[in-house]
XYZ file of C-alpha atoms in Angstrom:
611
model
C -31.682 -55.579 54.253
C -28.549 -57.784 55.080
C -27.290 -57.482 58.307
C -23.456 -56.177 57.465
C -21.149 -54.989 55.043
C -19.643 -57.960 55.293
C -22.718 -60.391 54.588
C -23.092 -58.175 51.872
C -19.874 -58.691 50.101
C -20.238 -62.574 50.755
C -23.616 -62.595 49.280
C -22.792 -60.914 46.423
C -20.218 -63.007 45.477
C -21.827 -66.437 46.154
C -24.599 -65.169 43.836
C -22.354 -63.956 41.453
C -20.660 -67.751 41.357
C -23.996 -69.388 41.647
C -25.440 -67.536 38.346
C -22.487 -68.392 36.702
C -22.443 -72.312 37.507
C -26.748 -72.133 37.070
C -26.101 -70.507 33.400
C -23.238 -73.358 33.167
C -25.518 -75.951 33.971
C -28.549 -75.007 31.737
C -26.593 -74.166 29.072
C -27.886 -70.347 29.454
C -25.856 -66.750 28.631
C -24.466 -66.014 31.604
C -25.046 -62.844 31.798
C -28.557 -62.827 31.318
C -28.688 -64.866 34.550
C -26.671 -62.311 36.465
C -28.955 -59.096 35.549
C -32.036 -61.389 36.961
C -30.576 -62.308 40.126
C -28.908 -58.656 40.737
C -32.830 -57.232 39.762
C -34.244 -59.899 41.865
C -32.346 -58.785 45.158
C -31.576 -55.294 44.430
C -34.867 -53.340 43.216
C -37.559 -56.071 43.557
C -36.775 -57.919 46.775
C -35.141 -54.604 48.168
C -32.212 -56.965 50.118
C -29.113 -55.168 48.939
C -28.205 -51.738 47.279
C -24.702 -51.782 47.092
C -24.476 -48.276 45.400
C -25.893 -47.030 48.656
C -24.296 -49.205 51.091
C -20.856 -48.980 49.941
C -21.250 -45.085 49.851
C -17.801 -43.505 47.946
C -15.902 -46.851 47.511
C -18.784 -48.020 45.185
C -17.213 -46.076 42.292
C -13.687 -46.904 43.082
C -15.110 -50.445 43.477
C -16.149 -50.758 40.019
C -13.817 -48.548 38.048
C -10.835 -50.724 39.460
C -12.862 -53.703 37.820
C -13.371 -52.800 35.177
C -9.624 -51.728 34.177
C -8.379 -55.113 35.636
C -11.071 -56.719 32.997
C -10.217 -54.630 30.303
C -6.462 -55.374 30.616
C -7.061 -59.284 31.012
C -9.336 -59.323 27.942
C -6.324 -57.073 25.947
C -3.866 -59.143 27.151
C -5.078 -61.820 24.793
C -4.966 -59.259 22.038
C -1.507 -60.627 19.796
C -1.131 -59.745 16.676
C -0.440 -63.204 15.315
C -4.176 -63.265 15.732
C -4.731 -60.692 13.321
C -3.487 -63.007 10.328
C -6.284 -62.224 8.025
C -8.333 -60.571 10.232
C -6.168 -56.748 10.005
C -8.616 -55.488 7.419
C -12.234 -55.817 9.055
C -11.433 -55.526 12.606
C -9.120 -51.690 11.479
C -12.444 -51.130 9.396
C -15.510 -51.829 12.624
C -12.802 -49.931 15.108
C -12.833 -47.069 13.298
C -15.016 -46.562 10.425
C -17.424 -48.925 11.776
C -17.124 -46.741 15.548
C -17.542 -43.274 13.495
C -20.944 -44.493 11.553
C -22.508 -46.331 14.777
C -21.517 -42.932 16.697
C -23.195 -40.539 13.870
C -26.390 -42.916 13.519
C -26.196 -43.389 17.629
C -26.931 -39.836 17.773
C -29.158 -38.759 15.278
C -31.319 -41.783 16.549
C -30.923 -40.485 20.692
C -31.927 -37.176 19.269
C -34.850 -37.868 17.075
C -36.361 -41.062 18.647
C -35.413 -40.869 22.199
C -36.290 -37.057 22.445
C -32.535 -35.885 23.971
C -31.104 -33.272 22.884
C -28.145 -32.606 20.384
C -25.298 -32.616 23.425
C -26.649 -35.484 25.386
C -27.252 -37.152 22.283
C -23.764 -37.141 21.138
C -22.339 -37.949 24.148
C -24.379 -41.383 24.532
C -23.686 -41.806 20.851
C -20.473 -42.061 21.363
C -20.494 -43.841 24.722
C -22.628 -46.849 23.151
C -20.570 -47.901 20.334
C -18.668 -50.292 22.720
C -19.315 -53.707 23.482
C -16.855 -55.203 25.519
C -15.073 -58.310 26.945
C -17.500 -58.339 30.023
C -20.618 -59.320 27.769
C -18.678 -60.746 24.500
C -15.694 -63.140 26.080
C -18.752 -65.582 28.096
C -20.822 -65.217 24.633
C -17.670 -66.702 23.266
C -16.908 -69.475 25.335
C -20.853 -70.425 25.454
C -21.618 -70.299 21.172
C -18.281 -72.025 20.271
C -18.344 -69.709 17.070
C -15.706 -70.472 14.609
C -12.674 -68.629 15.020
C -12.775 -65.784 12.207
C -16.343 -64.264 13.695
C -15.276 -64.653 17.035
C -11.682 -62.987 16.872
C -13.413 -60.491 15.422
C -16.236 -59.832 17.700
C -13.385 -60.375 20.539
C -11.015 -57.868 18.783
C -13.881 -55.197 18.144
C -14.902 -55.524 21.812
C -11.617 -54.987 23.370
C -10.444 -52.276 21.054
C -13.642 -50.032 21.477
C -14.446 -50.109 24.579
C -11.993 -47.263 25.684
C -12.841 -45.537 22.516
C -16.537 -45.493 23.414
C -15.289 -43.754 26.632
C -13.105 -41.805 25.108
C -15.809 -40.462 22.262
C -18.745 -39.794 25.414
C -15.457 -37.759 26.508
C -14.807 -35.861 23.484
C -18.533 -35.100 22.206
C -18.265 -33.619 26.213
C -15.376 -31.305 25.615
C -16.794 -30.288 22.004
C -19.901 -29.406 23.605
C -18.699 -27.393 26.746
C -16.542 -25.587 24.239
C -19.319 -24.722 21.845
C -21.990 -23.378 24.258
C -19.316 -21.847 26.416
C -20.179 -17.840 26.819
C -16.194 -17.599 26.561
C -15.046 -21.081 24.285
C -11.637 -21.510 25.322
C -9.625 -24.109 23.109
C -7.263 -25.377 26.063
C -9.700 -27.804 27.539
C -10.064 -29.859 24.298
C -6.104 -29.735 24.283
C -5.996 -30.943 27.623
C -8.145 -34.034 26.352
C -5.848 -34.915 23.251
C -2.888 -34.102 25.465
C -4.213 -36.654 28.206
C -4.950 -39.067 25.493
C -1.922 -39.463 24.077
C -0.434 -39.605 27.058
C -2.308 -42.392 28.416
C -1.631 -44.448 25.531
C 2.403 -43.782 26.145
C 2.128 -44.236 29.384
C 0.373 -47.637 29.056
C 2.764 -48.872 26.536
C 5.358 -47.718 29.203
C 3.706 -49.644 31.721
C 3.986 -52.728 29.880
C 7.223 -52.875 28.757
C 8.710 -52.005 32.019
C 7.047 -54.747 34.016
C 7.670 -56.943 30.992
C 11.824 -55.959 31.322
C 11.204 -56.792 34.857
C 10.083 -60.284 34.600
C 12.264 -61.111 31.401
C 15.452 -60.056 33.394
C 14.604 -61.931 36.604
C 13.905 -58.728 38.919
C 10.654 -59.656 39.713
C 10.462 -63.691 41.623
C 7.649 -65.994 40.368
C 5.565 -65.645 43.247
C 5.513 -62.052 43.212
C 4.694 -61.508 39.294
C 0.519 -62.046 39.273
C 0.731 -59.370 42.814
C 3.110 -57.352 40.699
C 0.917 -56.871 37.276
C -2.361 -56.460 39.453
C -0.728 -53.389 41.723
C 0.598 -52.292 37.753
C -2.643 -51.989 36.210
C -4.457 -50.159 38.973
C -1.651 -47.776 38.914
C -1.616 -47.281 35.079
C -5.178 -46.982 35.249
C -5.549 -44.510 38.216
C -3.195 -42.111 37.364
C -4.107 -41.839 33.940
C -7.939 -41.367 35.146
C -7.105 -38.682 37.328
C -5.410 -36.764 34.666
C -8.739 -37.213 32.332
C -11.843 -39.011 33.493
C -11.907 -42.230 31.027
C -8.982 -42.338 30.020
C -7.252 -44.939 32.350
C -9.333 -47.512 30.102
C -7.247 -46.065 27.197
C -3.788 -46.949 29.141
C -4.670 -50.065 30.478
C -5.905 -51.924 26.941
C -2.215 -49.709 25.915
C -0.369 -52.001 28.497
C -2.345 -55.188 27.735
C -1.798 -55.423 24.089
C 2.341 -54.350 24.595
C 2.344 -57.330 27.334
C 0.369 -59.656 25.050
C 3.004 -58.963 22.117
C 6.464 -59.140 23.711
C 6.743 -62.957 23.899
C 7.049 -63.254 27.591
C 6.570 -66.687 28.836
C 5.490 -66.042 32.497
C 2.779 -64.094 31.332
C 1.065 -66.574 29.136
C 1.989 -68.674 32.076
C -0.359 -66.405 34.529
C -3.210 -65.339 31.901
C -5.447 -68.376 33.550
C -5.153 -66.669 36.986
C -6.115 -63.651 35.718
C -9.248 -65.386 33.597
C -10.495 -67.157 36.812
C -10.146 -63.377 38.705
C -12.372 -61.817 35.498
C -14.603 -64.132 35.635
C -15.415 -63.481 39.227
C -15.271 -59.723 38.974
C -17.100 -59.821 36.246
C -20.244 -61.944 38.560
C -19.829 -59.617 41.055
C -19.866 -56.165 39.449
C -22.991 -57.482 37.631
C -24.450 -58.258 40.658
C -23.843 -54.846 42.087
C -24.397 -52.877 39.335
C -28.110 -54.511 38.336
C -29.026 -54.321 42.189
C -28.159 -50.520 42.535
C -31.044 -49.642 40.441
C -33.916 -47.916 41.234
C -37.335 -49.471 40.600
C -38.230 -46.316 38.850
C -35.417 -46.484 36.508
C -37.056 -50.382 35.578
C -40.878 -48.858 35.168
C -39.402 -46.046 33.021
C -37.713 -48.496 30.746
C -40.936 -49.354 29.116
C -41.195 -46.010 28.038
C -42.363 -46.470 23.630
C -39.178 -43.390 23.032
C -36.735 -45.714 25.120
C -38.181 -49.057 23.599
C -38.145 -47.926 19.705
C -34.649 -45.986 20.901
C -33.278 -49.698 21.777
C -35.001 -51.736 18.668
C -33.067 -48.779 16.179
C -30.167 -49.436 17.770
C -30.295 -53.456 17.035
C -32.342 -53.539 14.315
C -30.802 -50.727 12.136
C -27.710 -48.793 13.223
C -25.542 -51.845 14.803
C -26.437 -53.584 11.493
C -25.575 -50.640 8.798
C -22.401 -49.631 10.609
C -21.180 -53.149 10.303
C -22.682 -53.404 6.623
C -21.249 -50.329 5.702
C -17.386 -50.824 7.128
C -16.757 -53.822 5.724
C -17.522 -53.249 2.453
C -14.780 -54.776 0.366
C -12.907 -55.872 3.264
C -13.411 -59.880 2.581
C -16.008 -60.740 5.486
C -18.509 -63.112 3.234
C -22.455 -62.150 4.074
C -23.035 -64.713 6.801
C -20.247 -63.435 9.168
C -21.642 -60.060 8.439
C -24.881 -60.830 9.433
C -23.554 -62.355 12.623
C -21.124 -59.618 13.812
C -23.577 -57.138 12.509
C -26.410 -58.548 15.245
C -24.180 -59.543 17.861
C -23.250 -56.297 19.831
C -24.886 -56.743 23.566
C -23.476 -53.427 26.206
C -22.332 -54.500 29.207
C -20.051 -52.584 32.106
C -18.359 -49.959 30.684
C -21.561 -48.600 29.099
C -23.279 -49.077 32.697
C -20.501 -47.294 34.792
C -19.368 -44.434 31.870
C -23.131 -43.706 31.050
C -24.142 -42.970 35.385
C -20.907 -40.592 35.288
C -22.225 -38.594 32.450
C -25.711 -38.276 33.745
C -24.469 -36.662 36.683
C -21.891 -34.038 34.948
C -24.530 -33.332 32.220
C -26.942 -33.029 34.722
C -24.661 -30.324 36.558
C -23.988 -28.365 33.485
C -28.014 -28.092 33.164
C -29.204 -30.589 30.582
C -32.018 -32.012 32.038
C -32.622 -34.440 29.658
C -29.691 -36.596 30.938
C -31.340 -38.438 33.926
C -33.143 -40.428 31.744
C -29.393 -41.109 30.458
C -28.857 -44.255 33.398
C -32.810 -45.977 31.844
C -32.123 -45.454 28.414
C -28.245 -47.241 29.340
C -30.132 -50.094 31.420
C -32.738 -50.647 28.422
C -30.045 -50.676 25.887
C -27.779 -52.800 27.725
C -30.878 -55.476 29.318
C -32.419 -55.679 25.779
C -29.195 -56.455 24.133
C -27.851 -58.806 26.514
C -31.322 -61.144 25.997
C -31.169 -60.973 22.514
C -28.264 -61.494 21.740
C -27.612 -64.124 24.571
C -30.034 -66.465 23.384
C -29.794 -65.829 19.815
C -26.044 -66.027 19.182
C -25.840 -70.138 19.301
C -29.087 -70.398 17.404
C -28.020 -68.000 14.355
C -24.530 -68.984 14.469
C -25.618 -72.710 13.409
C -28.026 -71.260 10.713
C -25.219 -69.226 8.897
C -22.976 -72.173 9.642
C -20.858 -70.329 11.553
C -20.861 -72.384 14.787
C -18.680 -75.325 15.728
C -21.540 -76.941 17.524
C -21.804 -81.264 17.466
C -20.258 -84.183 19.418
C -17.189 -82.487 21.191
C -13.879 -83.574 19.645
C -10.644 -84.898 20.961
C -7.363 -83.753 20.644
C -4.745 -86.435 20.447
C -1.268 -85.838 20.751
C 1.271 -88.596 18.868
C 1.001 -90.441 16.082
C 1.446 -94.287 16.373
C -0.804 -97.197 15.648
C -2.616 -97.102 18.332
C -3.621 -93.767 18.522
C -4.511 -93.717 14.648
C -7.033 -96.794 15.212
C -8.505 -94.846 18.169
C -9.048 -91.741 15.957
C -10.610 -93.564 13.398
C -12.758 -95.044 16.002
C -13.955 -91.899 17.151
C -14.348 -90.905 13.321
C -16.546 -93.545 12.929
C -18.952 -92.442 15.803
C -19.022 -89.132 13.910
C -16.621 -87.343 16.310
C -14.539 -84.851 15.532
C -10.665 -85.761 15.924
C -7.026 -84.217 14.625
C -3.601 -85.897 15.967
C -0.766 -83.526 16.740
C 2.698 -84.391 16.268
C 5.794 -82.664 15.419
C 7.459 -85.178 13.771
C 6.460 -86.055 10.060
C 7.570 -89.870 9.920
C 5.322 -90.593 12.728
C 2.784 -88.720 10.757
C 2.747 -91.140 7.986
C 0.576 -93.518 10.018
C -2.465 -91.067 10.163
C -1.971 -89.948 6.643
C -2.309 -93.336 4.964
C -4.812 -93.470 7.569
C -6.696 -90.575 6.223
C -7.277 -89.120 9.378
C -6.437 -85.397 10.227
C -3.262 -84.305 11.693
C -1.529 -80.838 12.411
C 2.622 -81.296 11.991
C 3.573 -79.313 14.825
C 4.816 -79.805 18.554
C 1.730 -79.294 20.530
C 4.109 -76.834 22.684
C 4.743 -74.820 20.166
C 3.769 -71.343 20.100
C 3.239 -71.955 16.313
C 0.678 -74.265 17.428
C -1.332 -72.454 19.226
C -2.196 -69.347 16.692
C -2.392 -71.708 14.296
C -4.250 -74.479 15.092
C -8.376 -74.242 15.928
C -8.903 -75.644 18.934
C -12.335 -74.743 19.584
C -13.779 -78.317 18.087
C -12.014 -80.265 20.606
C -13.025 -80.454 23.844
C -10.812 -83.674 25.416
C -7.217 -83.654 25.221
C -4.889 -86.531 24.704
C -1.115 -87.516 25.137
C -0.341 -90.724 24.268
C 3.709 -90.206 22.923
C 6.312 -92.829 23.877
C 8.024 -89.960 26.513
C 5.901 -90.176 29.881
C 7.133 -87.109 31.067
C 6.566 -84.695 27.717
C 2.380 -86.408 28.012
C 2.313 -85.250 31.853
C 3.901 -81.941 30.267
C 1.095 -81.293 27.668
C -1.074 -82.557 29.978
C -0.450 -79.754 32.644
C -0.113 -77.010 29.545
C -3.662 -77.351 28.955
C -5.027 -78.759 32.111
C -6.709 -74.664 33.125
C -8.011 -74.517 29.423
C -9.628 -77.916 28.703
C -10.267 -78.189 32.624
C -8.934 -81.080 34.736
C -11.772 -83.714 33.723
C -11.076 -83.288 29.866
C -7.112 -83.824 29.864
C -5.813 -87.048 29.718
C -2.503 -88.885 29.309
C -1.790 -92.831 28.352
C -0.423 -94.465 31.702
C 3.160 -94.331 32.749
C 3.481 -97.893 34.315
C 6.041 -100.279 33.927
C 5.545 -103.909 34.181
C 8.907 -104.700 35.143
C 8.573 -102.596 38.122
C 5.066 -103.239 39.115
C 4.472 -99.097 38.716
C 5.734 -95.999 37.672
C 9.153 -95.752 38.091
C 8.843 -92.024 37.065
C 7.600 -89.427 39.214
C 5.173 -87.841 36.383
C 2.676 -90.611 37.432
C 1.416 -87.710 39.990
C 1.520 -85.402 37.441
C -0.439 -84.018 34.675
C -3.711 -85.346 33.651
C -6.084 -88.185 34.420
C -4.400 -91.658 33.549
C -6.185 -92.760 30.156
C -8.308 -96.316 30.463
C -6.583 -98.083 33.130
C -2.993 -97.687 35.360
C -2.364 -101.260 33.353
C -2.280 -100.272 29.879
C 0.871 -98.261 28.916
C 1.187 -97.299 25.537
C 3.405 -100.454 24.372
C 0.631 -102.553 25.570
C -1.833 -101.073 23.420
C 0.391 -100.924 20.630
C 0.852 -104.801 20.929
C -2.552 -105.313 20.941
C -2.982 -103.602 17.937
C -0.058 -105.320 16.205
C -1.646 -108.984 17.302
C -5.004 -107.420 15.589
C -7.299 -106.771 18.307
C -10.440 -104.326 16.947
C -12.297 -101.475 18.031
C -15.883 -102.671 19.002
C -19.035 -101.029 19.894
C -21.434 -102.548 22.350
C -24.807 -100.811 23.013
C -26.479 -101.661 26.311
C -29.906 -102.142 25.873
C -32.345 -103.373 28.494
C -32.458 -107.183 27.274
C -28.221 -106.796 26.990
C -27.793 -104.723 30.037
C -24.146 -103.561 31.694
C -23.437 -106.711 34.111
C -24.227 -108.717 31.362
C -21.644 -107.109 29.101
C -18.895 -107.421 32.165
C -19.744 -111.072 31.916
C -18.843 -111.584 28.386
C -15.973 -109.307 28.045
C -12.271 -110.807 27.506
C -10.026 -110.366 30.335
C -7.798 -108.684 27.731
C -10.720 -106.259 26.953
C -10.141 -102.109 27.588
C -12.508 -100.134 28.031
C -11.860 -96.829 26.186
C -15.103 -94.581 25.877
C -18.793 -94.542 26.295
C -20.801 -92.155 24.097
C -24.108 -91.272 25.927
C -27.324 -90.902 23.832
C -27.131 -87.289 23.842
C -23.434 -87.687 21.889
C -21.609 -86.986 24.661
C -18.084 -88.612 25.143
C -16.793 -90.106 28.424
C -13.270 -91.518 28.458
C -12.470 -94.667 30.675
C -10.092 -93.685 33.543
C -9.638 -95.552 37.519
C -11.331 -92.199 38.495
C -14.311 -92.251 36.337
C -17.799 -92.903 37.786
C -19.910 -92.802 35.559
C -21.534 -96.212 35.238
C -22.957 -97.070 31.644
C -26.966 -97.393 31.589
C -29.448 -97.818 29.058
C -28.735 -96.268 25.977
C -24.772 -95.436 26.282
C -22.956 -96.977 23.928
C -18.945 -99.249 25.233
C -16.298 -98.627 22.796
C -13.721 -100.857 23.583
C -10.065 -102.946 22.562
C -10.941 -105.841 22.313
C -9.360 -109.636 21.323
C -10.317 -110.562 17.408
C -11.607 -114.079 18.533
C -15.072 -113.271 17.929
C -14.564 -111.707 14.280
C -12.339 -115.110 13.866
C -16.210 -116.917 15.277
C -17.746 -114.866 12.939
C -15.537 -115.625 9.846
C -15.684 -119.446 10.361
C -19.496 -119.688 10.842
C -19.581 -117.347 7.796
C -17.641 -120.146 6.312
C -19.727 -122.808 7.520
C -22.808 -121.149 5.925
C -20.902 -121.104 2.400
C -19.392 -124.668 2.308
């Protein structure tokens, strides 16, 4: 046992942070790694149980979580997104939900052994996926966009109705085998419903008015939305349990649709507080259980209970609500596998076993095993099975990660073309269609738009691209772009051409502290590559082999030479930057700017040879 509440909190949260950088770092589903470490402590090692050792607040704990997840994860939910996609994410919210929730049941009833009331209320409970489990299978498979709006969509969108449909089936039953059924209770649900949805649409728009009129000062707007959603959340759940998730996904989505800058502004705060909620409620939730409630999982009702569910109703449900609704067979059999539980399902499922308990189902303590088997199963398969089947229906955007360059000029279209050539993926962004006419004669991809733009970023995949690039003539729009997208391409990824000015010595602009990474070397502005190009220097690469090795290569080079990027053996690209430290070995492959005097060798012994 730890030695305070205190340690306890610390430890949680270091191992929370650790699983996610170890998952990182092997290129494993990160939630996979989470459920061992939080078994590993909790019921095996026996060194925390934070269900018991944070007594009442444990509840509060992770029911505050899990709203403050939800909302983040529907505050991405615009419905610019939706282009396209209207038809088979309407279809798996609700048709698909109603089938999965019917087939749920009758398979908890007849495989699992509960009985019709439990049954039904699990049913409904486990149609949801949710952003805890789907948004880091997301970031990790790199599907293309279509599957993974949709799978993001679905997620997001169901997960209150799960709740919501464990709290109907509830209501429906209590009023069924009631001696004296009285109708007002399952009014009091719709009632609290509906309200929860007004009052998180209320929510949003009145915090949005807030910030768009200036009432609310920059400092105080991330405090302000947090102390929001706990409120929208809390006082719809004390109305009716469950339905605070309801109101807060209502307040997300009206936030994520009104337009407001400072909250696209403050969505990567709220991403980097997700993800480490989302580590530590894991952690907690995986280490409250009961090494009885592991043993019992290997039960042959529980185990053919979870294989039905993966194998057969996830699959039909999905098969059976998108008929005609333009998904081709591939993405089909992707979303149709793809539906790990995660949180909600964890949390919703322990409340239920308790009430159901109370009303005298006895079945229902098996309710918290068959939710851990379900959710454990899921989360392995589908963890390590989403990358691999996503590149067999060619659905993933796995290979060499791609750069993003922003401006079109000559210099910038011979580096793409470079990077072309090494069988990288590139696009250039610009918003001005003369400039374009470089890359198009060129034949290398573009996107006419300013990268700025809010045009731009609904419509333009950036998933292939990992590096970032501003090289335009303005200084201060590249160390603009470059701190845009510095929190999503991360700060080793973004770069920007350097700002110096030879007639100064330096910068004479103060965005030289600004932005990304300075691109090659503080020496080589723009107009100095541009030159080169114009007095026909070429792209070359040089492999370093052990009879050619790097010293030997820094020996040879031009003084004129720049070093632009070294692609590793494994395909991996590493810019040149002052700040890079990566030294090339054996292997890596030097792309680099260099004079034309050795093609001009080349052509005149080639001459030589012919005379």
């Amino acid at each position: 046992m730890v030695p305070s509440l205190l340690f306890e909190i610390m430890l949680i949260g270091l191992l929370g942070i650790g699983s996610q950088w170890l998952a990182w770092r092997y290129r494993m589903p990160a939630i996979v790694v989470m459920s061992i470490t939080g078994l590993l402590v909790g019921p095996i090692l026996g060194i925390i149980n934070p269900e018991e050792d944070f007594g009442r607040l444990y509840s509060s704990i992770i029911s505050v979580a899990v709203a403050i997840i939800l909302f983040e994860g529907s505050l991405n939910l615009s419905f610019k997104e939706l282009r396209g996609l209207g038809k088979p994410v309407f279809r798996i919210s609700t048709v698909g939900a109603f089938i999965a929730w019917i087939l749920g049941s009758l398979t908890a009833h007849y495989i699992a052994g509960l009985s019709w009331a439990v049954a039904f209320v699990i049913g409904g409970l486990f149609i949801v996926t949710g952003p805890t489990v789907i948004m880091p299978l997301l970031r990790q498979s790199k599907l293309k966009p279509r599957p993974a709006k949709i799978l993001k969509w679905e997620g997001i969108i169901v997960d209150p109705i799960g709740a919501l449909l464990a709290v109907f089936a509830f209501e429906i039953i209590a009023y069924l085998t009631s001696t004296t059924p009285d109708g007002s209770a399952l009014l009091l649900f719709f009632a609290a419903s509906i309200f929860a949805a007004i009052f998180g649409w209320l929510c949003g728009r009145g915090i949005g008015w807030m910030f768009e009129t200036g009432h609310v000062p920059e400092f105080l707007k991330s405090p302000a939305v947090f102390v929001v959603v706990i409120l929208c959340f809390t006082i719809a759940d004390e109305i009716m349990h469950e339905t605070g998730l309801l109101s807060v996904t209502a307040m997300g989505m009206t936030l994520a649709n009104m337009g407001i800058s400072s909250v696209s502004d403050m969505r990567h705060f709220k991403e980097n507080i997700t993800i480490l909620l989302i580590s530590a409620i894991f952690i907690m939730l995986t280490a409250s259980l009961k090494m009885d409630t592991l043993l019992h999982i290997f039960n042959p009702n529980i185990i053919g209970y979870v294989l039905l569910m993966m194998f057969a109703v996830r699959p039909l449900s999905i098969f059976l609500s998108t008929i005609g609704s333009g998904l081709t067979t591939n993405e089909k059999f992707l979303v149709g596998w793809i539906a790990p539980r995660g949180i909600v399902a964890l949390t919703v499922s322990s409340y239920f076993a308790s009430v159901l308990t109370e009303a005298g189902y006895e079945d229902a303590s098996i309710l918290t095993t068959l939710t851990f088997g379900l959710v454990f199963f899921t989360v392995l398969a589908h963890g390590f099975s989403i990358g691999w089947l996503a590149k067999k229906l060619n659905l993933s955007m796995e290979g060499r990660p791609g750069s993003l360059i922003v401006g079109s000029n000559k210099f910038t279209v011979e580096l793409a073309k470079s990077l072309i050539k090494a069988s990288v993926p590139v696009i250039i962004v610009d918003n001005s269609w003369e400039r374009l006419r470089i890359a198009r004669e060129s034949g290398v991809p573009f996107y006419h738009e300013d990268m700025l733009s809010e045009q731009t970023e609904y419509n333009l995949d950036t998933i292939p691209y990992e590096y970032l690039i501003s090289a335009t003539t303005s200084n201060s729009y590249n160390a603009l772009v470059c701190t845009t997208f510095m929190p999503e391409y991360g700060r080793t990824n973004v770069f920007k051409v350097s700002p110096y000015d030879r007639e100064y010595g330096s910068s004479k602009e103060i965005v030289s502290k600004v932005g990304g990474r300075v691109l090659f070397k503080k020496e080589a502005p723009l107009d100095d590559l541009i030159e080169k190009i114009e007095r026909g220097f070429v792209f070359r690469q040089t492999k370093i082999t052990e009879q050619y090795n790097y010293k030997q290569y820094l020996q040879d080079k031009d003084e004129e030479t720049v070093f632009l990027y070294l692609i590793k053996p494994t395909g991996q690209i590493k810019f040149y930057s002052e700040e890079m430290r990566t030294v090339p070995g054996v292997g890596d492959t030097i792309v680099s700017l260099m004079p034309p005097t050795k093609e001009k060798a080349k052509i005149e012994t080639r001459l030589e040879d012919e005379q």
